[in-house]
PDB file of C-alpha atoms in Angstrom:
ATOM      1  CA  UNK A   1      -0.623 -12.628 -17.225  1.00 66.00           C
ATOM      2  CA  UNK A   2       1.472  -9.675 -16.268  1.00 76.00           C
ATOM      3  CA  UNK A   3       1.026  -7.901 -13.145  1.00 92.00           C
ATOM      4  CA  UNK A   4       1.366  -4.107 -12.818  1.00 96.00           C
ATOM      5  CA  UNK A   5       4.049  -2.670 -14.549  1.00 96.00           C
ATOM      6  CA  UNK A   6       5.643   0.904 -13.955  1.00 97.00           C
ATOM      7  CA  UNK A   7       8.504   2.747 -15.799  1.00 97.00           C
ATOM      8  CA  UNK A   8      10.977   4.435 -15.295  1.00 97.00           C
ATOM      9  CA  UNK A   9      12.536   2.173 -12.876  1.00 96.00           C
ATOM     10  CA  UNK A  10      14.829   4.941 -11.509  1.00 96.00           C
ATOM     11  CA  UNK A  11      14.984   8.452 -11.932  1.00 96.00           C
ATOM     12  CA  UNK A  12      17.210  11.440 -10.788  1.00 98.00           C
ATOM     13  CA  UNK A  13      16.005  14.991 -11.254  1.00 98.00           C
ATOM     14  CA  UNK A  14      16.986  18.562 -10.008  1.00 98.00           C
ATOM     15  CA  UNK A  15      15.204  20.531  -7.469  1.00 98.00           C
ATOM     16  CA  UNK A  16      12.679  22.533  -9.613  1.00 98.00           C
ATOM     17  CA  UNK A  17      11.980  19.650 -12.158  1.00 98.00           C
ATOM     18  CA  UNK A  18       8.724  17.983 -13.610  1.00 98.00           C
ATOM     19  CA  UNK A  19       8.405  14.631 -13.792  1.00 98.00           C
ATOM     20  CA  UNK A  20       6.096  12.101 -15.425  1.00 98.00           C
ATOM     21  CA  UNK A  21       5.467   8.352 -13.980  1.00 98.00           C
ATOM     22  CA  UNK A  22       3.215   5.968 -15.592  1.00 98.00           C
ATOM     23  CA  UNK A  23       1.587   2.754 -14.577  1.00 98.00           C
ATOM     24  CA  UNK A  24      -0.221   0.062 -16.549  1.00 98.00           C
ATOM     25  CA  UNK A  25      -2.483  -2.042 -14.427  1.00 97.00           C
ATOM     26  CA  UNK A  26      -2.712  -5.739 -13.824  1.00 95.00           C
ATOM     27  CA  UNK A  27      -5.337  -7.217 -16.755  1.00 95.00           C
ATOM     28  CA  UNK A  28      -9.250  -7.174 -16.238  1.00 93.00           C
ATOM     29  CA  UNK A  29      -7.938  -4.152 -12.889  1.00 94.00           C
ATOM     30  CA  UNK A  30      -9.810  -0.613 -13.840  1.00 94.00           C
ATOM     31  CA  UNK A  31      -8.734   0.834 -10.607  1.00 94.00           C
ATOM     32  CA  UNK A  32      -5.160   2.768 -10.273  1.00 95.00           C
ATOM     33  CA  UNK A  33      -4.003   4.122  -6.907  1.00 95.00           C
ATOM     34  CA  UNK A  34      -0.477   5.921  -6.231  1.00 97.00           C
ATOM     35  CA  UNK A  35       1.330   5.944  -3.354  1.00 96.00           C
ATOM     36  CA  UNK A  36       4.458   7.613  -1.871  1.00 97.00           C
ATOM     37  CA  UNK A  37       7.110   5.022   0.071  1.00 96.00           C
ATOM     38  CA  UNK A  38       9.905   6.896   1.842  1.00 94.00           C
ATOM     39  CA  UNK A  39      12.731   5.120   3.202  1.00 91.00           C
ATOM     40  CA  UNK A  40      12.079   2.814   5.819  1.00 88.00           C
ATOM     41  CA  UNK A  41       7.852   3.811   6.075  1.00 92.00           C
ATOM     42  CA  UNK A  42       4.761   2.635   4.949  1.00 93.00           C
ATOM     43  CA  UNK A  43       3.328   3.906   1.907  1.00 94.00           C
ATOM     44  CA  UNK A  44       1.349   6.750   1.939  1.00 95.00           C
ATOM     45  CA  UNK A  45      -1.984   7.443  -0.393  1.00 94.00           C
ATOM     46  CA  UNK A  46      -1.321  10.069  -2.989  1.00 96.00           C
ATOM     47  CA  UNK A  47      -4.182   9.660  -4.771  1.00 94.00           C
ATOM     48  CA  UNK A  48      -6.949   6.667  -6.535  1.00 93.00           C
ATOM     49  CA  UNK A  49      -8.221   7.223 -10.452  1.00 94.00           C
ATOM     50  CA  UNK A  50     -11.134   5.133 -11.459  1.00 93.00           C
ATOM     51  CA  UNK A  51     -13.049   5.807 -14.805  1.00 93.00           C
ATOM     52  CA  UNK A  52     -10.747   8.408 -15.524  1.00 95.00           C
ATOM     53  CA  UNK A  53     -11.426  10.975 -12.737  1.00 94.00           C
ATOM     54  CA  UNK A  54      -9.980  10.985  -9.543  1.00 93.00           C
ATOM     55  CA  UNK A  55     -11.974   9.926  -6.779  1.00 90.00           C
ATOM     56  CA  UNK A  56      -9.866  10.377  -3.550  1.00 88.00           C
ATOM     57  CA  UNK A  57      -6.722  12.368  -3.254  1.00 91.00           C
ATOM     58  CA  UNK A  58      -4.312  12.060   0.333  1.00 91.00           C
ATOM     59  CA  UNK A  59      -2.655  14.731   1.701  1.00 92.00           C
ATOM     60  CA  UNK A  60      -0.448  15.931  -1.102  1.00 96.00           C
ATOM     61  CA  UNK A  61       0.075  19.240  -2.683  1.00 97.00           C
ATOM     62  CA  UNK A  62      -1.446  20.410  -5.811  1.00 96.00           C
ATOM     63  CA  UNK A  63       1.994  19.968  -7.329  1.00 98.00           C
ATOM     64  CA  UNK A  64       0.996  15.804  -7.638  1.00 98.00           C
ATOM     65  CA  UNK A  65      -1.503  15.328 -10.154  1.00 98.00           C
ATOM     66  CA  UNK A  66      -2.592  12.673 -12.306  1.00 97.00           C
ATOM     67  CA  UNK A  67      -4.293  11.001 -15.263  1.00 97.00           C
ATOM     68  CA  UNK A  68      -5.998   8.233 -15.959  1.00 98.00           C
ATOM     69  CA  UNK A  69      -6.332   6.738 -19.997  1.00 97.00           C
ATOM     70  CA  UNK A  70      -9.052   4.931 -21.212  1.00 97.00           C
ATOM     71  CA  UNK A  71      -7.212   1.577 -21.343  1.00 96.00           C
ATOM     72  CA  UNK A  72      -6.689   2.172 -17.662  1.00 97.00           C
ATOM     73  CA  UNK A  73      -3.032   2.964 -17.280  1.00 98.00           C
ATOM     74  CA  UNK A  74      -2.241   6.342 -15.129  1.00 98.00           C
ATOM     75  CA  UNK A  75       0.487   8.766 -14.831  1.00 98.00           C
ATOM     76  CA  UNK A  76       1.480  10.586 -11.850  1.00 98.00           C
ATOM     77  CA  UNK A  77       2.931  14.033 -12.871  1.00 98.00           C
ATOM     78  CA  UNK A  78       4.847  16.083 -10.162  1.00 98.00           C
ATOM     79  CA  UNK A  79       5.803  19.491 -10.595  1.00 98.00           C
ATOM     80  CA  UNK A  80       8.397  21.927  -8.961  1.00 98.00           C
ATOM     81  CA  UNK A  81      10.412  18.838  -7.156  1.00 98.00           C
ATOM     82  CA  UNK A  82      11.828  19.187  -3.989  1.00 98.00           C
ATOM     83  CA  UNK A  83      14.158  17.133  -2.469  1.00 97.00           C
ATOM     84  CA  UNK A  84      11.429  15.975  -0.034  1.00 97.00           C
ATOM     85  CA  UNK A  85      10.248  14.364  -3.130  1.00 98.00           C
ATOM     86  CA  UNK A  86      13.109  11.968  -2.960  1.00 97.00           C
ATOM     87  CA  UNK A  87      10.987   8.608  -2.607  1.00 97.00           C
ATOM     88  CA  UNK A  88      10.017   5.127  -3.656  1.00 97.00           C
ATOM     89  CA  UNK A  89       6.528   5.692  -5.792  1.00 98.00           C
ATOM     90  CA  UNK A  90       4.235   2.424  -5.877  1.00 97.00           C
ATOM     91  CA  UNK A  91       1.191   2.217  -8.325  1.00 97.00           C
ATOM     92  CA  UNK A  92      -1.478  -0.329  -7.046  1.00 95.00           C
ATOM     93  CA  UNK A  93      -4.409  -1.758  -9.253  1.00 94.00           C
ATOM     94  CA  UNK A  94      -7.590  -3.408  -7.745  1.00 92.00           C
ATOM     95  CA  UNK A  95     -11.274  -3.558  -9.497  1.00 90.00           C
ATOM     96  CA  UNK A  96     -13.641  -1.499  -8.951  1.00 86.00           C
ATOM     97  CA  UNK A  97     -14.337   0.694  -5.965  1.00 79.00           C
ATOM     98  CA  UNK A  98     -15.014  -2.306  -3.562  1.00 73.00           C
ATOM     99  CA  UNK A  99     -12.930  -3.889  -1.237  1.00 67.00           C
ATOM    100  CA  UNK A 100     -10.806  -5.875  -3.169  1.00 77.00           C
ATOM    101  CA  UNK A 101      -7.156  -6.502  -2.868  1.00 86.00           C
ATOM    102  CA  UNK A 102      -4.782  -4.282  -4.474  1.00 90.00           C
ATOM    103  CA  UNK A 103      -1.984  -5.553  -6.302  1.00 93.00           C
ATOM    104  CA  UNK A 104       1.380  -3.443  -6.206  1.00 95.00           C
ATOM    105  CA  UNK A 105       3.900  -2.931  -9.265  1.00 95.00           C
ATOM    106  CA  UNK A 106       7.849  -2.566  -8.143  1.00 94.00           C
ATOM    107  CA  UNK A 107       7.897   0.980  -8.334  1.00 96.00           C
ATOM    108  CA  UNK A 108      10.030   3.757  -9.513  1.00 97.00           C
ATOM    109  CA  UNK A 109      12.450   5.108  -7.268  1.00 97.00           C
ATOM    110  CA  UNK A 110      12.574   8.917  -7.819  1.00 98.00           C
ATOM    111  CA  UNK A 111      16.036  10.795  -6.138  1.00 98.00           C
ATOM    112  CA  UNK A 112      15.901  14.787  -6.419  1.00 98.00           C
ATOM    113  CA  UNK A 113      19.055  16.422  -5.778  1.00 97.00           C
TER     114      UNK A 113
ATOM    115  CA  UNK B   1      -3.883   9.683  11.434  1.00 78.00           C
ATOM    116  CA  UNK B   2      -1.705   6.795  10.832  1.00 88.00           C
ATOM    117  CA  UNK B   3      -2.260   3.682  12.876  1.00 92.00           C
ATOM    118  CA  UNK B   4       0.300   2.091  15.395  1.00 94.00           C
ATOM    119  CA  UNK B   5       1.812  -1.132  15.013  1.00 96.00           C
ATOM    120  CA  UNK B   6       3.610  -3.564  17.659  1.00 95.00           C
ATOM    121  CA  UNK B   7       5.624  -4.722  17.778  1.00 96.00           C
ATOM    122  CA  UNK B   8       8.086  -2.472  15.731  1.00 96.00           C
ATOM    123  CA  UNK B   9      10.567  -5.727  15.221  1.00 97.00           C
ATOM    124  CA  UNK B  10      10.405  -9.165  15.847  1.00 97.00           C
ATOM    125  CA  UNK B  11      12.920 -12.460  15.186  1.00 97.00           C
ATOM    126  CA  UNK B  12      11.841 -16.144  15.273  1.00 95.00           C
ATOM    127  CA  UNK B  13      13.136 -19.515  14.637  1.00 96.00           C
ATOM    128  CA  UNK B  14      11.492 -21.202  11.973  1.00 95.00           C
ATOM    129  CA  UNK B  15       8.495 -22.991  13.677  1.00 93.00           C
ATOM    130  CA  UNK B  16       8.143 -20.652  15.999  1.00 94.00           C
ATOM    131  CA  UNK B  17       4.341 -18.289  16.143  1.00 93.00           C
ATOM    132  CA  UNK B  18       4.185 -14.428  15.726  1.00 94.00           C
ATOM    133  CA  UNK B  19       1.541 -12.128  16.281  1.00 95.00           C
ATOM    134  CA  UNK B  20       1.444  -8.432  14.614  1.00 96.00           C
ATOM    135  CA  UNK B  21      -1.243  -5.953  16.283  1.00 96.00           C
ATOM    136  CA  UNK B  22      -2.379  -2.806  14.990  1.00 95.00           C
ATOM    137  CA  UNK B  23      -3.834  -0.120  16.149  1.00 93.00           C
ATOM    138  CA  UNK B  24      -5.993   3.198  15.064  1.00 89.00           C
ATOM    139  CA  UNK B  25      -7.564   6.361  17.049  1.00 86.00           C
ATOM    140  CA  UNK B  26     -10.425   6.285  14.076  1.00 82.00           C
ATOM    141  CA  UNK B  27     -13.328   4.380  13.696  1.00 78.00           C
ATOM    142  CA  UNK B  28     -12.304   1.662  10.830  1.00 80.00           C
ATOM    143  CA  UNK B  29     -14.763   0.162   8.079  1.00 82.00           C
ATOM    144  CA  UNK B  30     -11.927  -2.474   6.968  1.00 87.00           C
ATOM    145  CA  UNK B  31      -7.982  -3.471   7.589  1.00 91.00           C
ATOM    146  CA  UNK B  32      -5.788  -4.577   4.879  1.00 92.00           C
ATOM    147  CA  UNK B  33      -2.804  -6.761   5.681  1.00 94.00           C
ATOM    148  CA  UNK B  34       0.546  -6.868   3.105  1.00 95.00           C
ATOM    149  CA  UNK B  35       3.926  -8.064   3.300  1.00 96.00           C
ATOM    150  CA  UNK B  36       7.352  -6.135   1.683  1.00 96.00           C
ATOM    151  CA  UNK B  37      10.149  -7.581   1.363  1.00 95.00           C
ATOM    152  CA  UNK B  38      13.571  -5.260   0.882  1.00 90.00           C
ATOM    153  CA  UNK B  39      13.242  -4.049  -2.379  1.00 88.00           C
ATOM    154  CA  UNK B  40      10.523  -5.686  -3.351  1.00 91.00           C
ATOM    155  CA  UNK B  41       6.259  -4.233  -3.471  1.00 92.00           C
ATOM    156  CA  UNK B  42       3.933  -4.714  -1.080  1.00 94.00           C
ATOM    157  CA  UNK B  43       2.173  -8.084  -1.745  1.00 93.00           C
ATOM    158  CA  UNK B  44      -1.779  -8.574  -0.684  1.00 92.00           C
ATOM    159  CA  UNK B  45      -2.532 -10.880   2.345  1.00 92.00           C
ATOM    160  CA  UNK B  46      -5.421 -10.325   3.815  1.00 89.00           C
ATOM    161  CA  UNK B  47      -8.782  -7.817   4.233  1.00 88.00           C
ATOM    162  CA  UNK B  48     -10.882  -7.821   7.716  1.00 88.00           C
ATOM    163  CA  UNK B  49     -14.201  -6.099   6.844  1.00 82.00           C
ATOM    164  CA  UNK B  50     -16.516  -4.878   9.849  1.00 77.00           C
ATOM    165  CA  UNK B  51     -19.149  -7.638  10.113  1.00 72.00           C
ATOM    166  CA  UNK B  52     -16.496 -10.174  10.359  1.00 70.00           C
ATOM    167  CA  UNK B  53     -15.631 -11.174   6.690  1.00 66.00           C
ATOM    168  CA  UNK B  54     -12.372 -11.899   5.989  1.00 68.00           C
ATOM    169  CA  UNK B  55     -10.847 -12.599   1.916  1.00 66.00           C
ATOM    170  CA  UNK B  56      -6.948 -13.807   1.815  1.00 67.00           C
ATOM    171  CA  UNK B  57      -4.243 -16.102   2.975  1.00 67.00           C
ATOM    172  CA  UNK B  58      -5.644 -19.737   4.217  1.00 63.00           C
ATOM    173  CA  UNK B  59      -2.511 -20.208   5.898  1.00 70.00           C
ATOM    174  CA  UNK B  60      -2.516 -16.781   7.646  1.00 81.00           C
ATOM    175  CA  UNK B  61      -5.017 -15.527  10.151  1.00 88.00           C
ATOM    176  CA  UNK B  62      -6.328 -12.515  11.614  1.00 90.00           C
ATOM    177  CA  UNK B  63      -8.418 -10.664  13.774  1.00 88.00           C
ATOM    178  CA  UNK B  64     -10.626  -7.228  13.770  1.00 88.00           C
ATOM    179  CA  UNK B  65     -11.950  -5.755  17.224  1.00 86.00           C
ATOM    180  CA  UNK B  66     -14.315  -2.948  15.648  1.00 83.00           C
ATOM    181  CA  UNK B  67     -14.805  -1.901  19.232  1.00 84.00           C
ATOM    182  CA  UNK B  68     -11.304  -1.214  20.219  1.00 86.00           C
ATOM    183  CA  UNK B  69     -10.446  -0.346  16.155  1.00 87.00           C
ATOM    184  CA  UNK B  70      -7.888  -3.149  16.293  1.00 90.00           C
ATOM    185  CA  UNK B  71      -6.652  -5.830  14.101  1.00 92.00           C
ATOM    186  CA  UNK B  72      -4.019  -8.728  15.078  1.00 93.00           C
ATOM    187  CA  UNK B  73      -2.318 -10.721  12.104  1.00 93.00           C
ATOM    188  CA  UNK B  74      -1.336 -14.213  13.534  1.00 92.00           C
ATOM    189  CA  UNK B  75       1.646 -15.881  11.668  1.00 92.00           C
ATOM    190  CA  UNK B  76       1.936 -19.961  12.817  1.00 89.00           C
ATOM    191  CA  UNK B  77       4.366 -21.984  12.229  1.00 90.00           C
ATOM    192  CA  UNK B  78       6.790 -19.676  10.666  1.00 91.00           C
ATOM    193  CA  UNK B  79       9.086 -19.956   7.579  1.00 92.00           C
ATOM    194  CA  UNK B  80      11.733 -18.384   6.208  1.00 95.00           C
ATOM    195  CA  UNK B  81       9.569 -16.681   3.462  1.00 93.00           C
ATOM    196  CA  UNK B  82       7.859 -15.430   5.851  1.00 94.00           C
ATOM    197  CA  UNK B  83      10.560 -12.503   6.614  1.00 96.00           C
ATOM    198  CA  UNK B  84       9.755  -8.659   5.823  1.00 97.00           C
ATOM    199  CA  UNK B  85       7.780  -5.374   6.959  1.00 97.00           C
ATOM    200  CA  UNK B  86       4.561  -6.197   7.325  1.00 97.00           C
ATOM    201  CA  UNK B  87       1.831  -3.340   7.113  1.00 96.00           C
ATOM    202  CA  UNK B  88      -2.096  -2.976   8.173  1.00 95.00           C
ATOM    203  CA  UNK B  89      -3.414  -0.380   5.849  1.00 92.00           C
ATOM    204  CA  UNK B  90      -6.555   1.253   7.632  1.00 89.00           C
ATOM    205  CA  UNK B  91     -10.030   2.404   5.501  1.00 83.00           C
ATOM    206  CA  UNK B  92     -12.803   4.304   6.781  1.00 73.00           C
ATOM    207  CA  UNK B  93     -15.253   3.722   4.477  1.00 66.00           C
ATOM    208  CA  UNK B  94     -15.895   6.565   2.802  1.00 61.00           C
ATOM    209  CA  UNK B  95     -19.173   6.077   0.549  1.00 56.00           C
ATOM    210  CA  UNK B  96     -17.824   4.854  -3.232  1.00 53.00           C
ATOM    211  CA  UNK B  97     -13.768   5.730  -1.994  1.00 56.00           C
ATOM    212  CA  UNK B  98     -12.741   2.449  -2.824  1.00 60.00           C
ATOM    213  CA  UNK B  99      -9.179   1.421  -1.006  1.00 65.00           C
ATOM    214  CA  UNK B 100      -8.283   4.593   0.519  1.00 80.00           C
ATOM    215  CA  UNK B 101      -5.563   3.340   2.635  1.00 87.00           C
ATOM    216  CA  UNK B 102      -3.797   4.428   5.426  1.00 90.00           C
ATOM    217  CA  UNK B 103      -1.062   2.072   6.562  1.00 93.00           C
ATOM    218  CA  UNK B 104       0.491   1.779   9.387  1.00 93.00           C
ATOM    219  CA  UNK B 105       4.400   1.949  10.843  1.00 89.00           C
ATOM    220  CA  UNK B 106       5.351  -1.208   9.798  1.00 95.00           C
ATOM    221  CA  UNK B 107       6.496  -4.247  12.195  1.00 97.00           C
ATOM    222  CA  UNK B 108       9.802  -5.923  10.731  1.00 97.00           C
ATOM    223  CA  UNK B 109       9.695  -9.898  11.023  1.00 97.00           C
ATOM    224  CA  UNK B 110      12.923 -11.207  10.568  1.00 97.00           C
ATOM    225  CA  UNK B 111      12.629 -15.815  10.583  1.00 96.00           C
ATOM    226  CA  UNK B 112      15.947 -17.419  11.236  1.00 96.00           C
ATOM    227  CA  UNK B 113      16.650 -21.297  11.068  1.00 92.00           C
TER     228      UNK B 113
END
């Protein structure tokens, strides 16, 4: 059974850049959430897709948005990088909107220069 | 507001017990507990749900004061595996939000023979 799986792995882009990340979820999740891991913190919440919308969005900039596809993987699209941008970015898949436990994939590690 | 963790680092012998509190200013509706190890993704341990109910670990315990908006993880019995950052991730329980998480500022448990 694979877990969550995200691609690139790594990623170095110039100040000003787009980029695209993308997620597939664990089997039988529904639920993607993305989060932002700076060096040496905790993640934060970027934002949660469920059914294809987004249904709860952190304190980010309208430059972060996302998608969600009917077979449940995501992408998180970023526009106009800055080097603030420069992070570890975790996708997390869990069922539903309950409170259920959220399983992690190992991330793409985004460098802006 | 992100919550506050204590302590910030810690380092046991094997065997010895460990306990990781954290804090929040806001009222909580659930805390979520996960271990990181370096350069690895957050792995699922444990949820605390006001009312008492707790899903995860058998071998790990915990506690939620909805009073004081608290939560205590309790390690026993250490082991080496049980080395990393661990985080609380904080919800408030926002109607159909799903795992909107906060975490917190990470306490770094370091187990040594």
């Amino acid at each position: 059974d694979a877990g969550v799986t995200q691609s690139p792995t790594h990623l170095i882009k110039t100040r000003g850049q787009q980029v695209t990340l993308r997620c597939s979820p664990k089997s039988g999740h529904d639920t993607v959430s993305w989060y932002q891991q700076a060096l040496g913190q905790g993640p934060q919440f970027i934002f949660q897709y469920y059914e294809e919308e987004e249904r709860q969005r952190g304190n980010f900039p309208d430059r972060f948005s996302g998608h969600q596809f009917p077979n449940y993987s995501s992408e998180l699209n970023v526009n106009a990088l800055l080097l603030g941008d420069s992070a570890l970015y975790l996708c997390a898949s869990s069922v539903g909107l309950g409170l259920y436990e959220q399983y992690f994939g190992p991330g793409t590690r985004l460098t802006v220069t | 507001q992100q919550p506050v963790q204590s302590p910030q680092a810690v380092i046991l012998r094997e065997g010895e017990d460990a306990v990781i509190n954290c804090s929040s200013s806001k009222a909580l509706y659930s805390v979520h507990w996960y271990r990181q190890k370096h350069g690895e993704a957050p792995v699922f341990l444990m949820i605390l749900l006001k009312g008492g109910e707790q899903k995860g670990h058998e071998k790990i315990s915990a506690s939620f004061n909805e009073k004081k908006q608290q939560s205590s993880l309790y390690l026993t019995a250490s082991q080496l595996s049980y080395s990393g950052t661990y985080f609380c991730g904080t919800d408030k329980g926002v109607t159909g939000g799903g795992n909107k998480l906060t975490f917190g500022t990470g306490t770094q448990l370091k187990v040594e023979l």
